[in-house]
Each structure stands twice: as structure tokens, then as C-alpha cells.
CSV table of C-alpha atoms in Angstrom, one decimal:
chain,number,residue,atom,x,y,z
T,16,UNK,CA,0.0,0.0,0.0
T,17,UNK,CA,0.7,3.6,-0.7
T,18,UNK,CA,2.4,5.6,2.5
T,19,UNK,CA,2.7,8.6,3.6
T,20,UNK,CA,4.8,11.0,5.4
T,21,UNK,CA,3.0,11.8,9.5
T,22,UNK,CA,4.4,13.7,12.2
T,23,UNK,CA,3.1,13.3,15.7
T,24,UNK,CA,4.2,16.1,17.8
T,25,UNK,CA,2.8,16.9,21.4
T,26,UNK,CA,3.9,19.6,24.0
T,27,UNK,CA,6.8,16.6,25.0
T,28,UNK,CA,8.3,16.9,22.1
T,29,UNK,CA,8.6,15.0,18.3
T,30,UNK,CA,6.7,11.7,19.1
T,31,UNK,CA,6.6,9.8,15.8
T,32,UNK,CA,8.1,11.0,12.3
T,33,UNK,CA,8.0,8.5,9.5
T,34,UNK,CA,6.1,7.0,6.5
T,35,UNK,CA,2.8,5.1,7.2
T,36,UNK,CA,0.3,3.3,5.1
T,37,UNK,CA,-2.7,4.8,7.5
T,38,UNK,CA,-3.8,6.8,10.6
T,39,UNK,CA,-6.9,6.4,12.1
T,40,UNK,CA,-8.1,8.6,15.2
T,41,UNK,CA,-11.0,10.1,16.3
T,42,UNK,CA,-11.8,13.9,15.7
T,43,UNK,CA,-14.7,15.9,17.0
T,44,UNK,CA,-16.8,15.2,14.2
T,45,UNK,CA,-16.0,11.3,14.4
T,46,UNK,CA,-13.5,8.7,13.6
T,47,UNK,CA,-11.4,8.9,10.4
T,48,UNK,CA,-9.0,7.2,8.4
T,49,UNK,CA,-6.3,9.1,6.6
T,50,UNK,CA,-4.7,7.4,3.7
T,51,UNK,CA,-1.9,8.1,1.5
T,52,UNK,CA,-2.8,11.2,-1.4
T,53,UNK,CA,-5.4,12.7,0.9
T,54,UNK,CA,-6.7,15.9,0.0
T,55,UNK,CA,-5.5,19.1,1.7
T,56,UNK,CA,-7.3,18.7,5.2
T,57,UNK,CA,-7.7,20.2,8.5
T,58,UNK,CA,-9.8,19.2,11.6
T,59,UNK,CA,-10.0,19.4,15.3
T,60,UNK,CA,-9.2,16.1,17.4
T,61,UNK,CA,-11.7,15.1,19.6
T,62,UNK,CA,-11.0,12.0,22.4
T,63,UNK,CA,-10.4,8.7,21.7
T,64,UNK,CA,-7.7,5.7,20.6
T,65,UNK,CA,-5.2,6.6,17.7
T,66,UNK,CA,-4.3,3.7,15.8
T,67,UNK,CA,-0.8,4.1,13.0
T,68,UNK,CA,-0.7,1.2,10.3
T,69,UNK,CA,3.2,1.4,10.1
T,70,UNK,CA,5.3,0.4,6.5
T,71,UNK,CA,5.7,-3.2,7.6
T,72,UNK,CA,2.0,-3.9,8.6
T,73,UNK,CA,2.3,-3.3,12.7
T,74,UNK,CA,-0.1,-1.4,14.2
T,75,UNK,CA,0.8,0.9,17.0
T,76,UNK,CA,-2.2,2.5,18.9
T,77,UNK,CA,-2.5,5.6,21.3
T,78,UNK,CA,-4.7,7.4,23.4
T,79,UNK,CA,-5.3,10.7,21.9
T,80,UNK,CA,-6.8,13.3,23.2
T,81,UNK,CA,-7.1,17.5,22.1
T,82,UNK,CA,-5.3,19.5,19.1
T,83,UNK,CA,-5.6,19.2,15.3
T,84,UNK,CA,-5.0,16.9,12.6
T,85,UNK,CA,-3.7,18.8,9.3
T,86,UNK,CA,-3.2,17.3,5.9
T,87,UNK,CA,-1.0,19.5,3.6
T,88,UNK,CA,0.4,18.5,-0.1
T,89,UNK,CA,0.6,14.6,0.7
T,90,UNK,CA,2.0,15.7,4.5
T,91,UNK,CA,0.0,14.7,7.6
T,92,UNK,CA,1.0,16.4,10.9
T,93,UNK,CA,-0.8,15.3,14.2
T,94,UNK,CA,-0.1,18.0,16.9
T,95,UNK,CA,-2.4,16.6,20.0
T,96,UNK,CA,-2.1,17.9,23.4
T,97,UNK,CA,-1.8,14.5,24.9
T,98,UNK,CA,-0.6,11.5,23.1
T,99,UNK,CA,0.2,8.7,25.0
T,100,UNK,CA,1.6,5.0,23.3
T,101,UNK,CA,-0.6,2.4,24.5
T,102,UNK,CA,2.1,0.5,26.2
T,103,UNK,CA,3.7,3.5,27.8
T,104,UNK,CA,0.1,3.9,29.5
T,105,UNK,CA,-0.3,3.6,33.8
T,106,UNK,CA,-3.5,1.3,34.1
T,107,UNK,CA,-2.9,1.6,37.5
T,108,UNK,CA,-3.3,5.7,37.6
T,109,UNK,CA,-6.4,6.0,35.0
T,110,UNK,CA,-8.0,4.0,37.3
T,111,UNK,CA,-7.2,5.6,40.5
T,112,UNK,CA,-8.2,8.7,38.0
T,113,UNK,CA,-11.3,7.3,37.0
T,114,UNK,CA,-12.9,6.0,40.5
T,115,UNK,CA,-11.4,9.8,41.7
T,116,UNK,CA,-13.4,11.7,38.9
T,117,UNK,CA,-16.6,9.2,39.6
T,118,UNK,CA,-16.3,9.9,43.7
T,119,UNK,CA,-16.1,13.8,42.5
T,120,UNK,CA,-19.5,13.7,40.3
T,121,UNK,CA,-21.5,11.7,43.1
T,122,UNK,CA,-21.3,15.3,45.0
T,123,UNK,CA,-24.2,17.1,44.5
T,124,UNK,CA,-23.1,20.4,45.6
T,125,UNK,CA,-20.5,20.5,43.4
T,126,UNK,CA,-20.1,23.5,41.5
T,127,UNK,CA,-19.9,24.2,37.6
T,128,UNK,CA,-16.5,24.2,37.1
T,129,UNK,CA,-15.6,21.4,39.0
T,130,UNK,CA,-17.8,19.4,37.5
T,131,UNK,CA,-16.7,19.9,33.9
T,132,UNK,CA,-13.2,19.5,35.5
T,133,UNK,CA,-14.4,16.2,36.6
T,134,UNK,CA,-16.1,15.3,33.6
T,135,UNK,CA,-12.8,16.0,31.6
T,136,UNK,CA,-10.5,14.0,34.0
T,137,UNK,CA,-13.1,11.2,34.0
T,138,UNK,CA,-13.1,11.2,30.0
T,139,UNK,CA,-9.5,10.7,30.0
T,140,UNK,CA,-9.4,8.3,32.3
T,141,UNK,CA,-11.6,6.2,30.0
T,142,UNK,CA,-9.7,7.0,26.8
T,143,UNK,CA,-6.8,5.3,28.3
T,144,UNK,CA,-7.8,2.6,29.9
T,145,UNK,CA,-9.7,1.3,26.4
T,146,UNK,CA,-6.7,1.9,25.3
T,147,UNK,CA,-5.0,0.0,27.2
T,148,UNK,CA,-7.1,-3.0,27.2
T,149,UNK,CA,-7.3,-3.3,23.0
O,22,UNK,CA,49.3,52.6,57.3
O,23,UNK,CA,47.7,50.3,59.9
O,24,UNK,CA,44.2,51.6,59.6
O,25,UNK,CA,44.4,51.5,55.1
O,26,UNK,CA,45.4,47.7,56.0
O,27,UNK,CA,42.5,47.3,58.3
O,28,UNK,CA,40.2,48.7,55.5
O,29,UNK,CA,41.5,46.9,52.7
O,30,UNK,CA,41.1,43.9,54.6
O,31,UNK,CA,37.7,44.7,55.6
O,32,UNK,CA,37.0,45.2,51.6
O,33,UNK,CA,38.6,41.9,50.8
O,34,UNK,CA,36.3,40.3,53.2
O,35,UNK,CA,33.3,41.7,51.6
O,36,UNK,CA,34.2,41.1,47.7
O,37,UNK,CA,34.8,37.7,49.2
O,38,UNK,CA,31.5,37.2,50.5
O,39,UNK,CA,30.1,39.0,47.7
O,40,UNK,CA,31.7,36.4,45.1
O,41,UNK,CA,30.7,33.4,47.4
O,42,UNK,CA,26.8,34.5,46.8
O,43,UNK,CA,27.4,34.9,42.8
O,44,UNK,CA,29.3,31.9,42.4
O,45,UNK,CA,26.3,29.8,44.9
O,46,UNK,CA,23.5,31.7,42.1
O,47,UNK,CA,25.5,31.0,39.2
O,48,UNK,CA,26.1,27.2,40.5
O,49,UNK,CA,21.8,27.3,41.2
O,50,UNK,CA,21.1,29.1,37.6
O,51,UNK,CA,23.6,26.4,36.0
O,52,UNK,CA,21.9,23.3,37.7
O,53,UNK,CA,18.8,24.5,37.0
O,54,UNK,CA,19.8,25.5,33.3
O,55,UNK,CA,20.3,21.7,32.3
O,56,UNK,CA,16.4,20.9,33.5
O,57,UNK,CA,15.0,23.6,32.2
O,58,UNK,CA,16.7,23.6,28.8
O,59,UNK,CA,15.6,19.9,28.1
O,60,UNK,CA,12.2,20.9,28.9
O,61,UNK,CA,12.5,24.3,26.3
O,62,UNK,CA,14.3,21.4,23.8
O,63,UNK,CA,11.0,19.1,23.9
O,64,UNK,CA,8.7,21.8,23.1
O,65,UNK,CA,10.7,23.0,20.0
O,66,UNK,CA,9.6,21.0,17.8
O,67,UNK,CA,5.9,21.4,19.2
O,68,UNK,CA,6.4,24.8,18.8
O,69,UNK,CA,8.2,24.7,15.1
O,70,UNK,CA,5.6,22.1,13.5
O,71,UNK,CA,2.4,23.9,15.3
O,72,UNK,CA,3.6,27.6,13.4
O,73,UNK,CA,4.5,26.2,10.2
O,74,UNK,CA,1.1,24.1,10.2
O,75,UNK,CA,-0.8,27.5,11.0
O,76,UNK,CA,1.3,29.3,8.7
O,77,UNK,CA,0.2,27.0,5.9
O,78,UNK,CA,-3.2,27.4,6.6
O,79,UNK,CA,-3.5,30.9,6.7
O,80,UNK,CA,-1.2,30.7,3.2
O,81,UNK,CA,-4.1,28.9,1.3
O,82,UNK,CA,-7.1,29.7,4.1
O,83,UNK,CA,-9.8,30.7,1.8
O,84,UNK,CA,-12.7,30.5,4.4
O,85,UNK,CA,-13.2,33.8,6.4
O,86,UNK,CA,-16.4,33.0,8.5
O,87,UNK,CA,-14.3,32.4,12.0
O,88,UNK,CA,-13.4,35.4,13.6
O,89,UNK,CA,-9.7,34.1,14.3
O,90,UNK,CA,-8.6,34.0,10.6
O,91,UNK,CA,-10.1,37.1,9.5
O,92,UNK,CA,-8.0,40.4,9.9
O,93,UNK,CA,-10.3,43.2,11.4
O,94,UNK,CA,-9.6,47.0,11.2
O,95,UNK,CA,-9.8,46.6,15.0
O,96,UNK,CA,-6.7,48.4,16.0
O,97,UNK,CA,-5.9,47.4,19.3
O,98,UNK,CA,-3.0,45.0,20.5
O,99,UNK,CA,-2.4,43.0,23.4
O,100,UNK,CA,1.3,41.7,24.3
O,101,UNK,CA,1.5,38.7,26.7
O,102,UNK,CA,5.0,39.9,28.4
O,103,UNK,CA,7.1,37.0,29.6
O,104,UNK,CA,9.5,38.5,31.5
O,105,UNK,CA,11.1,36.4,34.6
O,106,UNK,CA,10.5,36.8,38.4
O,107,UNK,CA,13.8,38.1,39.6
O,108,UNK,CA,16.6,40.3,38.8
O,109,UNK,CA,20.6,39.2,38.6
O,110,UNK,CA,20.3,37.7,35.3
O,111,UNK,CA,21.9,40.3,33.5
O,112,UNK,CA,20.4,41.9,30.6
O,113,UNK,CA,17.7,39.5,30.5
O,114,UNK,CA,14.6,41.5,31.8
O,115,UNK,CA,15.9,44.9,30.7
O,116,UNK,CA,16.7,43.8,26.9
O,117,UNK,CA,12.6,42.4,26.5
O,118,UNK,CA,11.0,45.4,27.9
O,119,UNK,CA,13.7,47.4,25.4
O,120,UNK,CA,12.6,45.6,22.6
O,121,UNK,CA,8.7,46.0,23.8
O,122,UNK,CA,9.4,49.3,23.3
O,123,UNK,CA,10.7,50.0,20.3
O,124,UNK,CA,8.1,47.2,18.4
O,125,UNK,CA,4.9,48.8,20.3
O,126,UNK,CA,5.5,52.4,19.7
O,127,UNK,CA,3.1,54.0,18.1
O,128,UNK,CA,0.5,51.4,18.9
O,129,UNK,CA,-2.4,50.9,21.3
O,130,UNK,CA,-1.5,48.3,23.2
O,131,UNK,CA,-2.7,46.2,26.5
O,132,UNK,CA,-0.4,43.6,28.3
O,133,UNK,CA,-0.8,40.4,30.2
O,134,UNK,CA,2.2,40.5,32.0
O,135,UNK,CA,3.8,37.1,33.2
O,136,UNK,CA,6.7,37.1,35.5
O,137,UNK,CA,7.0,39.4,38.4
O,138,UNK,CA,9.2,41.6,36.8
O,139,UNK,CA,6.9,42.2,33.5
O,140,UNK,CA,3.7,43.1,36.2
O,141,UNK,CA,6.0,45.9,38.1
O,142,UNK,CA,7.2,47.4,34.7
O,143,UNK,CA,4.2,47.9,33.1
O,144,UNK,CA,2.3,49.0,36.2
O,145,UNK,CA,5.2,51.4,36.4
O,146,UNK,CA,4.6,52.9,33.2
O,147,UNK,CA,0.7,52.6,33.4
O,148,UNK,CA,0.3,50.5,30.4
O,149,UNK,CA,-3.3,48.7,30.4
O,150,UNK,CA,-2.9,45.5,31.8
O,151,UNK,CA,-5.2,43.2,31.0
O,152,UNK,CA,-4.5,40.5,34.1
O,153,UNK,CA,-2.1,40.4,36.8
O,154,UNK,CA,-2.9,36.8,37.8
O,155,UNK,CA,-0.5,35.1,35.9
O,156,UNK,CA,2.4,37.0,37.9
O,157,UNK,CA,4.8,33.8,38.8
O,158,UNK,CA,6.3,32.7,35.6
O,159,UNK,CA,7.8,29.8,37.6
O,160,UNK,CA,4.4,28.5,39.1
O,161,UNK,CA,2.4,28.5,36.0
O,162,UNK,CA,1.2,24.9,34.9
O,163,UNK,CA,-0.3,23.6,31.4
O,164,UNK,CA,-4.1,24.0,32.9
O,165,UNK,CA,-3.0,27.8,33.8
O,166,UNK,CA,-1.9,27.7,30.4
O,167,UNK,CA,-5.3,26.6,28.8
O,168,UNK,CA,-7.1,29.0,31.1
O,169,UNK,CA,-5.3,32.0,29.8
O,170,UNK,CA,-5.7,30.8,26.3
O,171,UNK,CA,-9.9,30.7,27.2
O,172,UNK,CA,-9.8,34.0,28.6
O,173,UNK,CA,-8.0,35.7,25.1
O,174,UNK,CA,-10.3,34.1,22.7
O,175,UNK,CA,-13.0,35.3,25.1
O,176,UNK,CA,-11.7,38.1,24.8
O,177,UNK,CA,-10.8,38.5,21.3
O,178,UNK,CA,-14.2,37.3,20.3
O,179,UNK,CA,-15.6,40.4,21.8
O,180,UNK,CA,-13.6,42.4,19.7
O,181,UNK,CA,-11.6,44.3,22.7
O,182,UNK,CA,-8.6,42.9,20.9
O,183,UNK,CA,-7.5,43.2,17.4
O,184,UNK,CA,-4.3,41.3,17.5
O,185,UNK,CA,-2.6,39.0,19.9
O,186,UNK,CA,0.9,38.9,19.7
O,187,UNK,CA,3.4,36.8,22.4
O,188,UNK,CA,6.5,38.3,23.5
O,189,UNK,CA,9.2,36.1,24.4
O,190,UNK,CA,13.1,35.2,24.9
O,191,UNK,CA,13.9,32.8,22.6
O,192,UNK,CA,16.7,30.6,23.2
O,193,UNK,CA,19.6,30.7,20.8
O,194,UNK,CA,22.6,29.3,22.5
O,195,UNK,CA,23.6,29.0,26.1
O,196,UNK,CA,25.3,32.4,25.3
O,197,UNK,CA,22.9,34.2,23.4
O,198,UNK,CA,19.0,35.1,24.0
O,199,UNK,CA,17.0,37.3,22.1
O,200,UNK,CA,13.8,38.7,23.0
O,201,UNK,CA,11.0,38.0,19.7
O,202,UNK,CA,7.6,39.0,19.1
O,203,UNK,CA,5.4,36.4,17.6
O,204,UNK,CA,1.5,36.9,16.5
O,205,UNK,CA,-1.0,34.8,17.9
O,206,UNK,CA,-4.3,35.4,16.2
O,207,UNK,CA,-5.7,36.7,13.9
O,208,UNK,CA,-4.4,33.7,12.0
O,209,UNK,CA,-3.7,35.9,8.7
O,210,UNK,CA,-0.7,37.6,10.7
O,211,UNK,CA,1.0,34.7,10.1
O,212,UNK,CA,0.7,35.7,6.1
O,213,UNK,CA,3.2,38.2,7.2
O,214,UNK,CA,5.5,35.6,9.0
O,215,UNK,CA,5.5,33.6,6.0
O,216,UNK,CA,9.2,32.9,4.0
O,217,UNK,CA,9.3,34.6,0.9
O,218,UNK,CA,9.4,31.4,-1.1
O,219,UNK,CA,5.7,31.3,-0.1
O,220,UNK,CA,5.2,34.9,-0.7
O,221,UNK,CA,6.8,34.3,-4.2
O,222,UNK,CA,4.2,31.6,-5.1
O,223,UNK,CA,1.0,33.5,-4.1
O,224,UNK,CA,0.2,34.1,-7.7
O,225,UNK,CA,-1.2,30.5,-8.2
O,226,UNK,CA,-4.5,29.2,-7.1
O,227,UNK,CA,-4.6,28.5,-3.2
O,228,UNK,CA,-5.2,25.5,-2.8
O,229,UNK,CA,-8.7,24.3,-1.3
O,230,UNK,CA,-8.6,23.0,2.5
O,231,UNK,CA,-11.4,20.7,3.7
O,232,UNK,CA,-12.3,21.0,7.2
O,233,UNK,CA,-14.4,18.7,8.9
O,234,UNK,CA,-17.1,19.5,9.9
O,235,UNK,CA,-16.8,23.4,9.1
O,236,UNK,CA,-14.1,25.9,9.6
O,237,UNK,CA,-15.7,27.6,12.2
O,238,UNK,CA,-16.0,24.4,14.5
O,239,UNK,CA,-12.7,23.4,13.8
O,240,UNK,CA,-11.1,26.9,14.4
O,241,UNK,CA,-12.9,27.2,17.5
O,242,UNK,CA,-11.7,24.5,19.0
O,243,UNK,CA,-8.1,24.6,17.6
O,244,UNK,CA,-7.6,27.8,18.4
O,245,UNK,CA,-7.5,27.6,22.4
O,246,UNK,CA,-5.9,25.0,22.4
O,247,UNK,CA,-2.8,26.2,19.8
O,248,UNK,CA,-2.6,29.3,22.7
O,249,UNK,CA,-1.8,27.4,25.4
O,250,UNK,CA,0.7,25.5,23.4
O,251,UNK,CA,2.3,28.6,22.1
O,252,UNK,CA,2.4,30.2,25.2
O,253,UNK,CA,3.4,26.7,27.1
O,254,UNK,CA,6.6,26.5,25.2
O,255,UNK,CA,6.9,30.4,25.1
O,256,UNK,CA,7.2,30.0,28.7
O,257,UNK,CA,9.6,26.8,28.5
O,258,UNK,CA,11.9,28.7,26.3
O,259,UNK,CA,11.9,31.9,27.6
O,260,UNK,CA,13.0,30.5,31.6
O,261,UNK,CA,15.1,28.7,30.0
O,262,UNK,CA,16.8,31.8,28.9
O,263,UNK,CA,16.7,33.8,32.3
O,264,UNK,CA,18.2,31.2,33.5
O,265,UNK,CA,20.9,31.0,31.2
O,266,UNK,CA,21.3,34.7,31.3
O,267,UNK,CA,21.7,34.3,34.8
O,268,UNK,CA,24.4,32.0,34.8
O,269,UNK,CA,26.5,34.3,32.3
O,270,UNK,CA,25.4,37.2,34.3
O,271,UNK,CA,26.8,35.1,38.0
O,272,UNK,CA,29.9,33.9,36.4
O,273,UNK,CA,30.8,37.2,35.1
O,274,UNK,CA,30.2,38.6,38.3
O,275,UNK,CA,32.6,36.0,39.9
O,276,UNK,CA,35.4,36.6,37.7
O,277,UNK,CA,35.1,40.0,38.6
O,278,UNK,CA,34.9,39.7,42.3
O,279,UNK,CA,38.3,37.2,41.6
O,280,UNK,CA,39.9,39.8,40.2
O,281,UNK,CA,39.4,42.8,42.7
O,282,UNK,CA,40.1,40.3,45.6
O,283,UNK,CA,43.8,39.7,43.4
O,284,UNK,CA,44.5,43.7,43.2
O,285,UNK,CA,43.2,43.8,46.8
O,286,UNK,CA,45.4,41.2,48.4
O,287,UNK,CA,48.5,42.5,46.6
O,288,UNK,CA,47.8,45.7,47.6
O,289,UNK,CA,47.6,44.7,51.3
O,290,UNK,CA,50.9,42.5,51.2
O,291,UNK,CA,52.6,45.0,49.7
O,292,UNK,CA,51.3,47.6,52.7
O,293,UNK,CA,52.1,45.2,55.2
O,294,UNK,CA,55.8,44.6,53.7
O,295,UNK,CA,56.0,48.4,53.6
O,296,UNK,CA,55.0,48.7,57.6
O,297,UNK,CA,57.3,45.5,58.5
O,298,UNK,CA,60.4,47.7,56.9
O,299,UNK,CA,59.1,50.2,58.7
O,300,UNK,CA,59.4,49.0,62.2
O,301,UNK,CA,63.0,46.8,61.8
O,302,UNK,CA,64.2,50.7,60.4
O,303,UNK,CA,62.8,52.4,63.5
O,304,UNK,CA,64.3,49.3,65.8
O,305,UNK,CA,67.3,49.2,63.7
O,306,UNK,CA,67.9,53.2,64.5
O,307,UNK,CA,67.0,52.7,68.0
O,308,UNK,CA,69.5,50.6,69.1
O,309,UNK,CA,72.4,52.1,67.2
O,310,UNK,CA,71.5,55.5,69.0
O,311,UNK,CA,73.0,55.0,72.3
């Protein structure tokens, strides 16, 4: 198959730079593929598992969560705010996160803020452990 | 004699201690330097790909609906001033607020003022500020980062700011750091930033972008989000440079302090040779008198 040139860089620094065959993640709009000669493109990342189909056929996958996917002339750059390999992932910690976040929503006085702070660290929490467990 | 030799000791002692505080900070700053420069290192590249990407966009952006790619007539500027929270680093706070200077005149401009140092100097000269909360440059975290980034779209959106530019020091060498404006948003400012190569090939068609699901939605979230990464590895990058600023400043000061103690001490040995001679010549004529 085709590949193509993809750049994954996050706030801790150049995470993956090579030819792939495809990317797959999910954006806010819903999960897409990108492929070799794709169309100049540009969208927002949403939550979710990342998943790179690498030159020799190995799939590496990745929670990914915030920034922007941009396709220009044939080059696809990924710049997330968090990307996190799958096997670099702390089960452990997302779940200590997630029953945290869950123990924080059961509050019923708890005010706006927090609660979309809570909501946000629960999401996460989920993104990596389905991550982790694929 | 005896009381010059009791004051230049008295001096030596003080340089002494003097040198033994610069060469402690510049040991600090040094230590310090090696974290902080791998952490300014990782977010280079963030940095780098996250401008050109932009850049490209705004090249070839042919949608104007969001308010963040469209230039407005709206004249009024706002500087987020990194600056650091102390002094003793040399040049390092006076050489940004120099070259503030020189690139706002003649504008209106607002500042967000990070660092300690950046807050008293523009208080000082009554420049609009629009937020003194983000005064610790060393306390400020990637959620503070995110929540400054809100607060400027907010305000952008509302139209109290025109442009949004980010001053900084970058890093150049351990040696060198120069203070540089970079825009923000509007995202056609980057036109402007844009190699001439790309200036040179304007004449073609622009290429079409597709964005999923519409500009607007995807500009709206990418936007934020690109602010607080800018100004993330601004910050990275820029205490990296006090720091390193610091260190040259400290070790400078050292040498110096090294040196005066030198003059000092041979000044004193010589005055304490001169009083010695003194006092065998005086016991020397004493007992030959009788």
C-alpha cells in the first residue's frame, strides 16, 4: 500500500516521524481514516484511541486526546495535546483517576466548574484505559 | 598605614563574601539551566511544527467566516510579556522590555504581564494590563496555560482585541538570547510571518482546504488550544533563557569579584611589607642611637 509521510508532535516533544500506510483517530466530528494522497485537510481532534498502520504492517495504537490533525500536499502532521503509546500507558493511575473523577460527580453540591473539571478528567481516564485494554 | 590595612582587609572580606553569593546563584542558575533547557528542547519541535502548520493554513485559508482568521480593522494590540520573576540575570529582563518598546511604539497596546518583573514594569509605566494573575512565571502549569488561552479568545471574540501577539526570549545558545515577538491570532498575521518562497508563489491558485465539519468548528476548538501550546513552550523557552542569562550574568560577576580580591590582596601584602620595613628601620635606629 501507498504511505505517507506523518508527524506526531505533542507539548513533550517529536513523538513519531515516518512513512505510514494509515492513521486512524477520532476527531470531533468522528473517527477517520487518513490514507496516502489525501486531500489538503484540517480538523479538530476530539477523544479517543489513535491507531498508525506502520510500512511493515504493525499497528501501533494511542490514546489521543485534544489538538488538530492537518493534511498539507501529501504531508500529515498530528499535533495533540496528549498522546500517550498504548504500552507507555499507567493502568494503574487511570484507574485511580477514574474512580477519583466518579467519587467527585457523586457530590451534589458540586459546582460548575468542577464538574466539567471532573467530567474531563473522567473522560480521559476512559480513553486510556480502552486503550490500554485493546 | 595600619588603619588603610585594616580597611582593605575589611574590603577583601566583603568582595569575598560577595563572590561566594554569585558563584552559589551561578552554581543554582547552572543546575537549574540543564532541566529547564531539556524541557524548552522538547517543546521546540511542538512549537516549530504547530507555526508552520498554521502558517500553511493561513497561506491557502480561503474561508473567512471564523473570527480568528479574519484580519479586522480593529486596532488594538495585546502583548503577553514573559519577563522572569527576579533580577541578577543580566540583561535578560531589561533587553525584553527594550525591545517591547521599540516594536509597540506607536501602537495601542494592552499587556498580560507574566513574571514578576513584566507586572511591576508595566504597572510602572501605566500601560493597560489586562490580568495580573498570571504574575509567577515559575508556578504556571499547562491548565493555567489553557485558562489564559480561554480568557483571550473570550476576549478576542468580543472584539476588545485586534491582535494578539506573544513576546518572548527565545533561546539561541547558552550564550545568546534574544527577545521576539510572535502573533497569535488573527491567524492571517501569520501571512506576514510567512518565508518569501511562499510569498513568491502567491500568484497560483490557493489551494482548497477541507475541514471537517466546518471551519468555524474546527477553528474554534483549535484555536484555544494552539494558545496554550504557544504560550506553554513560550514560557519553557523563555526560563530557560533567564536562566541562562543568569548563569553568564553570575559567572561574570565571579570573575570579577576574583579579580578585585587579586589587586586587593597584593595591595595589602605590599602595605604590610611596607609597615614590617618600617618598624625593623625604627628598631634598627634605636639601638644604634646610644
Amino acid at each position: 500500500m501507498a504511505t505517507f509521510h506523518l508527524q506526531v508532535v505533542s507539548m513533550d516533544g517529536l513523538i513519531y516521524e515516518g512513512s505510514v500506510q494509515k492513521i486512524m483517530l477520532r476527531t470531533i466530528d468522528g473517527d477517520v481514516a487518513i490514507l496516502a494522497r489525501h486531500t489538503n485537510y484540517c480538523t479538530a481532534i476530539g477523544m479517543g484511541t489513535a491507531h498508525i498502520l506502520l510500512e511493515d504492517n504493525s499497528e501501533k495504537t494511542a490514546a489521543c486526546i485534544g489538538g488538530m490533525l492537518s493534511v498539507m500536499d501529501g504531508e500529515c502532521r498530528v499535533i495533540p495535546t496528549t498522546w500517550e503509546w498504548s504500552d507507555a500507558i499507567d493502568v494503574e493511575r487511570a484507574k485511580a483517576a477514574k474512580k477519583k473523577a466518579e467519587q467527585r460527580l457523586a457530590d451534589e453540591k458540586l459546582s460548575e466548574q468542577a464538574r466539567i473539571n471532573a467530567e474531563a478528567k473522567l473522560r480521559r481516564a476512559l480513553v486510556r484505559l480502552g486503550t490500554a485494554q485493546k | 598605614m595600619a588603619a588603610n590595612m585594616k580597611a582593605v582587609k575589611l574590603r577583601i572580606k566583603s568582595v569575598q563574601s560577595t563572590m561566594q553569593i554569585t558563584k552559589a546563584m551561578q552554581l543554582v542558575a547552572a543546575s537549574k539551566l540543564r532541566k529547564a533547557k531539556e524541557k524548552a528542547d522538547l517543546s521546540k519541535p511542538y512549537l516549530e511544527v504547530l507555526r508552520k502548520t498554521l502558517t500553511d493554513i493561513a497561506c491557502e485559508n480561503t474561508e473567512f467566516h471564523s473570527p480568528y482568521t479574519r484580519a479586522d480593522d480593529n486596532d488594538k494590540w495585546l502583548y503577553i510579556v514573559i519577563a522572569g520573576d527576579r533580577g541578577l540575570a543580566g540583561g535578560y529582563n531589561a533587553n525584553l522590555f527594550k525591545f517591547m518598546e521599540s516594536e509597540t511604539r506607536g501602537r495601542d497596546i494592552s499587556v498580560l504581564p507574566i513574571g514578576k518583573k513584566s507586572v511591576e514594569y508595566f504597572k510602572q509605566r501605566k500601560v493597560p494590563i489586562f490580568t495580573e494573575d498570571y504574575a509567577e512565571v515559575a508556578k504556571i502549569t499547562i491548565s493555567e496555560c489553557f485558562e489564559i488561552g480561554r480568557r483571550i479568545c473570550e476576549a478576542y471574540r468580543n472584539g476588545q482585541y485586534g491582535h494578539i501577539y506573544l513576546c518572548y526570549t527565545n533561546f539561541v545558545s547558552m550564550l545568546t538570547q534574544t527577545p521576539e515577538a510572535s502573533s497569535m491570532l488573527p491567524l492571517s498575521d501569520f501571512e506576514e510571518n510567512a518565508p518569501d518562497t511562499e510569498q513568491e508563489e502567491k500568484g497560483k491558485a490557493r489551494e482548497l482546504i477541507l475541514y471537517e465539519p466546518d471551519s468555524e468548528t474546527v477553528f474554534d476548538t483549535i484555536v484555544p488550544e494552539y494558545l496554550a501550546g504557544l504560550l506553554y513552550s513560550g514560557i519553557n523557552v523563555s526560563v530557560a533563557s533567564e536562566l541562562a542569562a543568569r548563569r553568564t550574568a553570575m559567572e561574570a560577576a565571579t570573575d570579577n569579584a576574583e579579580e578585585m580580591i587579586e589587586t586587593l590582596s597584593l595591595y595589602y601584602n605590599r602595605a604590610r611589607q611596607a609597615s614590617i620595613t618600617q618598624e625593623i628601620t625604627e628598631i634598627v635606629a634605636g639601638a644604634e642611637e646610644p
